[in-house]
Amino acid sequence: MRINVDGRAVFATTGGAPFDPAKPVVIFLHGAGFDRTTWRLQTRFFAHHDRAVLAVDFPGHGWSDGPVLSSIAELADWTAKLIDAAGLKSAALVGHSIGALVTLDAAARYPDKVRALGLCGVATEMPVHPEMIESAKAGTLKVQELMTFWGIGNALHKGGMVSPGLWLRAESLAVLSAAKPGVIHTDLVACNAYKDALARAPDVKCPTVLVLGDGDLMTPAAKAKPLAAAIAGSKTVVIANSGHFMMVERPDETLEALKACV
């Protein structure tokens, strides 16, 4: 479905069920350079179990109109507008990586609009290696290769996906290669620049779960501990044998962690 935000079309999928805003709504936000398809294994469950689902493409990503937004704060403001544009009073927000920073910032600054929070692959800060930023700026393939190599847990570089026939690294590279020029660079710079997570965390008042991978090299689980401690009443779930892309690497475990919160 399409939603109009600031006069531009935003594309969202609904988990294979008609979107019903009368139900509790869960909005899923993807990571840097990716799109709504990241969440296909979780959205279907929620859409068929008494939730309404919107897995959206950020501006300039996937099928959504641009331009790409250049900061976490701008994306959080956009998320608040998305909630309004969908005709909602509030929604649960689930985000991965840059999406997790966006949901955190939105929940802290727009508490009346966010009823629950799922933070996947998150850390107090998310510095990005200069080689990745330079490659993304130059439009070379190195950044895509590093994002997939470092992002996917070591075990799954050798197979073992629970989804038959799914080669995670090849699929991830395909999605990243389809990103519009400048998208990956803008996303990575936004992640690298954002230093407000720990300051925002005490203002998050809704139920919150942090979903982390024990083998995540991009946002190591230990780097999320200060953030978890600063969010009152938050719960942390560390998924075994998972890297940064836990929603695809370990979809069932990620779903179980989210179900208890959103």
Short mmCIF file of C-alpha atoms in Angstrom, two decimals:
data_model
loop_
_atom_site.label_atom_id
_atom_site.label_comp_id
_atom_site.label_asym_id
_atom_site.label_seq_id
_atom_site.Cartn_x
_atom_site.Cartn_y
_atom_site.Cartn_z
CA MET A 1 0.00 0.00 0.00
CA ARG A 2 1.02 3.63 -0.41
CA ILE A 3 0.83 6.37 2.21
CA ASN A 4 1.34 10.05 1.50
CA VAL A 5 3.84 11.74 3.84
CA ASP A 6 4.84 15.36 3.16
CA GLY A 7 3.36 15.08 -0.33
CA ARG A 8 5.51 12.08 -1.25
CA ALA A 9 4.53 8.45 -1.64
CA VAL A 10 5.77 5.97 0.95
CA PHE A 11 5.50 2.29 0.11
CA ALA A 12 4.55 -0.21 2.80
CA THR A 13 3.71 -3.88 2.93
CA THR A 14 1.10 -5.23 5.32
CA GLY A 15 2.21 -8.78 6.00
CA GLY A 16 -0.23 -10.42 3.61
CA ALA A 17 -3.37 -9.20 5.36
CA PRO A 18 -5.47 -6.06 4.78
CA PHE A 19 -4.31 -3.14 6.89
CA ASP A 20 -6.81 -2.45 9.68
CA PRO A 21 -5.92 0.67 11.69
CA ALA A 22 -8.46 -0.33 14.34
CA LYS A 23 -6.06 -3.07 15.45
CA PRO A 24 -2.83 -2.43 17.38
CA VAL A 25 -0.36 -1.38 14.70
CA VAL A 26 3.29 -2.37 14.39
CA ILE A 27 5.52 -0.32 12.08
CA PHE A 28 8.78 -1.92 10.94
CA LEU A 29 11.78 0.20 9.89
CA HIS A 30 14.72 -1.32 8.01
CA GLY A 31 18.48 -0.87 8.20
CA ALA A 32 20.94 1.19 6.17
CA GLY A 33 20.69 0.62 2.44
CA PHE A 34 17.98 -2.00 2.77
CA ASP A 35 14.19 -1.95 2.38
CA ARG A 36 10.93 -3.32 3.79
CA THR A 37 11.69 -6.90 2.66
CA THR A 38 14.03 -7.26 5.64
CA TRP A 39 10.97 -7.95 7.80
CA ARG A 40 8.98 -10.38 5.65
CA LEU A 41 9.36 -13.29 8.09
CA GLN A 42 8.06 -11.31 11.10
CA THR A 43 5.39 -9.14 9.48
CA ARG A 44 3.37 -12.10 8.25
CA PHE A 45 3.02 -13.50 11.76
CA PHE A 46 1.90 -10.22 13.31
CA ALA A 47 -0.50 -9.47 10.45
CA HIS A 48 -2.25 -12.80 11.06
CA HIS A 49 -2.24 -12.58 14.86
CA ASP A 50 -4.34 -9.57 15.85
CA ARG A 51 -1.97 -6.85 14.71
CA ALA A 52 -1.95 -4.51 11.75
CA VAL A 53 1.42 -4.19 10.06
CA LEU A 54 3.26 -1.56 8.05
CA ALA A 55 6.77 -2.48 6.91
CA VAL A 56 7.88 0.69 5.16
CA ASP A 57 10.60 1.82 2.80
CA PHE A 58 12.34 4.93 4.12
CA PRO A 59 12.25 7.93 1.76
CA GLY A 60 14.41 7.23 -1.28
CA HIS A 61 14.68 3.54 -0.43
CA GLY A 62 12.93 0.66 -2.14
CA TRP A 63 9.75 1.92 -3.76
CA SER A 64 9.33 5.09 -1.68
CA ASP A 65 9.80 8.52 -3.21
CA GLY A 66 12.87 10.53 -2.27
CA PRO A 67 14.74 12.49 -1.31
CA VAL A 68 16.74 10.47 1.20
CA LEU A 69 16.75 12.04 4.67
CA SER A 70 20.20 12.75 6.02
CA SER A 71 19.92 12.45 9.81
CA ILE A 72 18.40 10.26 12.48
CA ALA A 73 16.42 13.21 13.82
CA GLU A 74 14.90 13.90 10.40
CA LEU A 75 13.94 10.26 10.01
CA ALA A 76 12.39 10.24 13.49
CA ASP A 77 10.32 13.33 12.61
CA TRP A 78 9.29 11.58 9.38
CA THR A 79 8.25 8.50 11.37
CA ALA A 80 5.99 10.62 13.56
CA LYS A 81 4.42 12.08 10.41
CA LEU A 82 4.00 8.56 9.01
CA ILE A 83 1.99 7.56 12.08
CA ASP A 84 -0.29 10.54 11.55
CA ALA A 85 -0.58 9.94 7.79
CA ALA A 86 -1.66 6.35 8.41
CA GLY A 87 -4.53 7.65 10.54
CA LEU A 88 -3.11 6.33 13.80
CA LYS A 89 -2.96 7.74 17.30
CA SER A 90 0.01 5.53 18.15
CA ALA A 91 1.92 2.48 16.99
CA ALA A 92 4.58 0.07 18.15
CA LEU A 93 7.87 0.71 16.35
CA VAL A 94 10.36 -2.01 15.47
CA GLY A 95 13.63 -0.93 13.91
CA HIS A 96 16.86 -2.55 12.78
CA SER A 97 20.26 -0.84 12.88
CA ILE A 98 19.66 2.73 11.59
CA GLY A 99 15.95 1.93 11.95
CA ALA A 100 16.52 1.14 15.62
CA LEU A 101 18.14 4.54 16.20
CA VAL A 102 15.23 6.18 14.42
CA THR A 103 12.61 4.37 16.51
CA LEU A 104 14.48 5.20 19.71
CA ASP A 105 14.68 8.89 18.82
CA ALA A 106 11.01 8.96 17.80
CA ALA A 107 9.85 7.21 20.98
CA ALA A 108 11.81 9.67 23.12
CA ARG A 109 10.58 12.80 21.35
CA TYR A 110 7.06 11.69 20.46
CA PRO A 111 6.07 9.52 23.43
CA ASP A 112 2.33 9.81 22.81
CA LYS A 113 2.74 8.28 19.36
CA VAL A 114 4.75 5.19 20.36
CA ARG A 115 3.17 2.45 22.47
CA ALA A 116 6.05 -0.08 22.37
CA LEU A 117 9.55 -0.35 21.00
CA GLY A 118 11.66 -3.14 19.46
CA LEU A 119 15.32 -2.29 18.91
CA CYS A 120 17.15 -4.87 16.77
CA GLY A 121 20.88 -4.70 16.13
CA VAL A 122 21.28 -1.54 18.17
CA ALA A 123 24.15 0.00 20.11
CA THR A 124 24.70 3.15 22.15
CA GLU A 125 26.71 4.51 19.24
CA MET A 126 27.12 3.10 15.71
CA PRO A 127 30.45 4.28 14.31
CA VAL A 128 31.08 3.31 10.69
CA HIS A 129 34.53 2.38 9.38
CA PRO A 130 35.97 5.18 7.18
CA GLU A 131 36.62 2.70 4.35
CA MET A 132 32.91 1.90 4.23
CA ILE A 133 31.94 5.56 4.13
CA GLU A 134 34.49 6.34 1.40
CA SER A 135 33.39 3.35 -0.68
CA ALA A 136 29.75 4.33 -0.31
CA LYS A 137 30.56 7.90 -1.36
CA ALA A 138 32.47 6.67 -4.40
CA GLY A 139 29.78 4.16 -5.28
CA THR A 140 32.13 1.16 -5.29
CA LEU A 141 31.16 -2.38 -4.34
CA LYS A 142 33.48 -2.60 -1.33
CA VAL A 143 30.94 -1.12 1.09
CA GLN A 144 28.32 -3.66 0.06
CA GLU A 145 30.78 -6.51 0.49
CA LEU A 146 31.85 -5.28 3.92
CA MET A 147 28.27 -4.71 5.08
CA THR A 148 27.32 -8.27 4.23
CA PHE A 149 30.57 -9.89 5.37
CA TRP A 150 30.62 -8.15 8.74
CA GLY A 151 26.87 -8.10 9.13
CA ILE A 152 26.09 -11.79 8.72
CA GLY A 153 27.01 -14.10 11.60
CA ASN A 154 29.98 -16.37 10.99
CA ALA A 155 27.92 -19.56 11.17
CA LEU A 156 25.69 -18.52 8.29
CA HIS A 157 28.52 -17.73 5.91
CA LYS A 158 28.73 -21.52 5.64
CA GLY A 159 25.02 -22.26 5.22
CA GLY A 160 22.43 -23.36 7.73
CA MET A 161 19.63 -20.93 6.92
CA VAL A 162 16.25 -22.05 8.25
CA SER A 163 14.56 -20.78 5.07
CA PRO A 164 15.10 -23.42 2.35
CA GLY A 165 17.05 -22.15 -0.63
CA LEU A 166 17.90 -18.76 0.90
CA TRP A 167 21.51 -17.66 0.47
CA LEU A 168 21.60 -14.71 2.81
CA ARG A 169 24.76 -13.02 1.61
CA ALA A 170 23.76 -13.14 -2.06
CA GLU A 171 20.30 -11.81 -1.27
CA SER A 172 21.71 -9.01 0.88
CA LEU A 173 24.12 -7.98 -1.87
CA ALA A 174 21.25 -7.96 -4.37
CA VAL A 175 19.18 -5.60 -2.20
CA LEU A 176 22.13 -3.28 -1.54
CA SER A 177 23.09 -3.19 -5.23
CA ALA A 178 19.57 -2.01 -6.07
CA ALA A 179 19.84 1.01 -3.76
CA LYS A 180 19.68 4.36 -5.52
CA PRO A 181 22.92 6.34 -5.83
CA GLY A 182 23.90 8.03 -2.57
CA VAL A 183 21.46 6.10 -0.38
CA ILE A 184 23.97 3.85 1.38
CA HIS A 185 26.39 6.73 1.92
CA THR A 186 23.70 8.98 3.40
CA ASP A 187 22.51 6.22 5.73
CA LEU A 188 25.99 5.33 6.97
CA VAL A 189 26.91 8.97 7.58
CA ALA A 190 23.69 9.42 9.57
CA CYS A 191 24.52 6.38 11.73
CA ASN A 192 28.09 7.54 12.25
CA ALA A 193 27.03 11.05 13.24
CA TYR A 194 24.29 10.15 15.71
CA LYS A 195 25.46 10.52 19.32
CA ASP A 196 22.14 11.18 21.07
CA ALA A 197 20.95 7.64 21.84
CA LEU A 198 22.09 7.59 25.45
CA ALA A 199 20.67 11.06 26.07
CA ARG A 200 17.32 10.11 24.51
CA ALA A 201 17.02 6.76 26.27
CA PRO A 202 15.69 8.02 29.65
CA ASP A 203 12.82 9.72 27.81
CA VAL A 204 11.59 6.39 26.42
CA LYS A 205 8.61 5.44 28.60
CA CYS A 206 7.03 2.61 26.59
CA PRO A 207 7.72 -1.14 26.88
CA THR A 208 11.02 -1.81 25.11
CA VAL A 209 12.98 -4.88 24.04
CA LEU A 210 16.51 -4.87 22.67
CA VAL A 211 17.16 -7.82 20.32
CA LEU A 212 20.86 -8.45 19.84
CA GLY A 213 23.06 -11.03 18.13
CA ASP A 214 25.83 -12.68 20.11
CA GLY A 215 28.05 -12.66 17.01
CA ASP A 216 27.16 -9.17 15.76
CA LEU A 217 30.37 -7.44 14.62
CA MET A 218 28.64 -4.24 13.53
CA THR A 219 26.73 -3.50 16.75
CA PRO A 220 28.23 -5.86 19.36
CA ALA A 221 25.80 -6.84 22.11
CA ALA A 222 28.09 -5.42 24.80
CA LYS A 223 27.85 -1.96 23.19
CA ALA A 224 24.09 -1.93 23.86
CA LYS A 225 24.36 -2.42 27.64
CA PRO A 226 24.50 1.30 28.57
CA LEU A 227 21.50 1.94 26.34
CA ALA A 228 19.48 -0.88 27.90
CA ALA A 229 20.35 0.37 31.39
CA ALA A 230 19.14 3.87 30.51
CA ILE A 231 15.70 2.73 29.28
CA ALA A 232 13.59 2.06 32.35
CA GLY A 233 12.10 -1.43 32.43
CA SER A 234 13.64 -2.50 29.13
CA LYS A 235 14.35 -6.15 28.37
CA THR A 236 17.35 -7.46 26.45
CA VAL A 237 17.33 -10.67 24.40
CA VAL A 238 20.65 -11.90 23.03
CA ILE A 239 20.16 -14.41 20.21
CA ALA A 240 22.72 -17.19 19.94
CA ASN A 241 24.61 -17.84 16.71
CA SER A 242 23.40 -14.61 15.12
CA GLY A 243 25.10 -11.64 13.56
CA HIS A 244 23.67 -8.22 12.76
CA PHE A 245 20.77 -9.44 10.60
CA MET A 246 18.98 -11.44 13.26
CA MET A 247 15.52 -10.99 11.72
CA VAL A 248 16.66 -13.04 8.72
CA GLU A 249 19.46 -15.11 10.26
CA ARG A 250 17.36 -16.23 13.23
CA PRO A 251 13.80 -15.25 12.31
CA ASP A 252 11.98 -17.45 14.81
CA GLU A 253 14.07 -16.29 17.77
CA THR A 254 13.69 -12.68 16.70
CA LEU A 255 9.94 -13.11 16.41
CA GLU A 256 9.69 -14.62 19.89
CA ALA A 257 11.62 -11.70 21.35
CA LEU A 258 9.36 -9.16 19.64
CA LYS A 259 6.10 -10.94 20.41
CA ALA A 260 6.57 -10.40 24.12
CA CYS A 261 6.74 -6.63 23.67
CA VAL A 262 4.92 -5.32 20.60
#
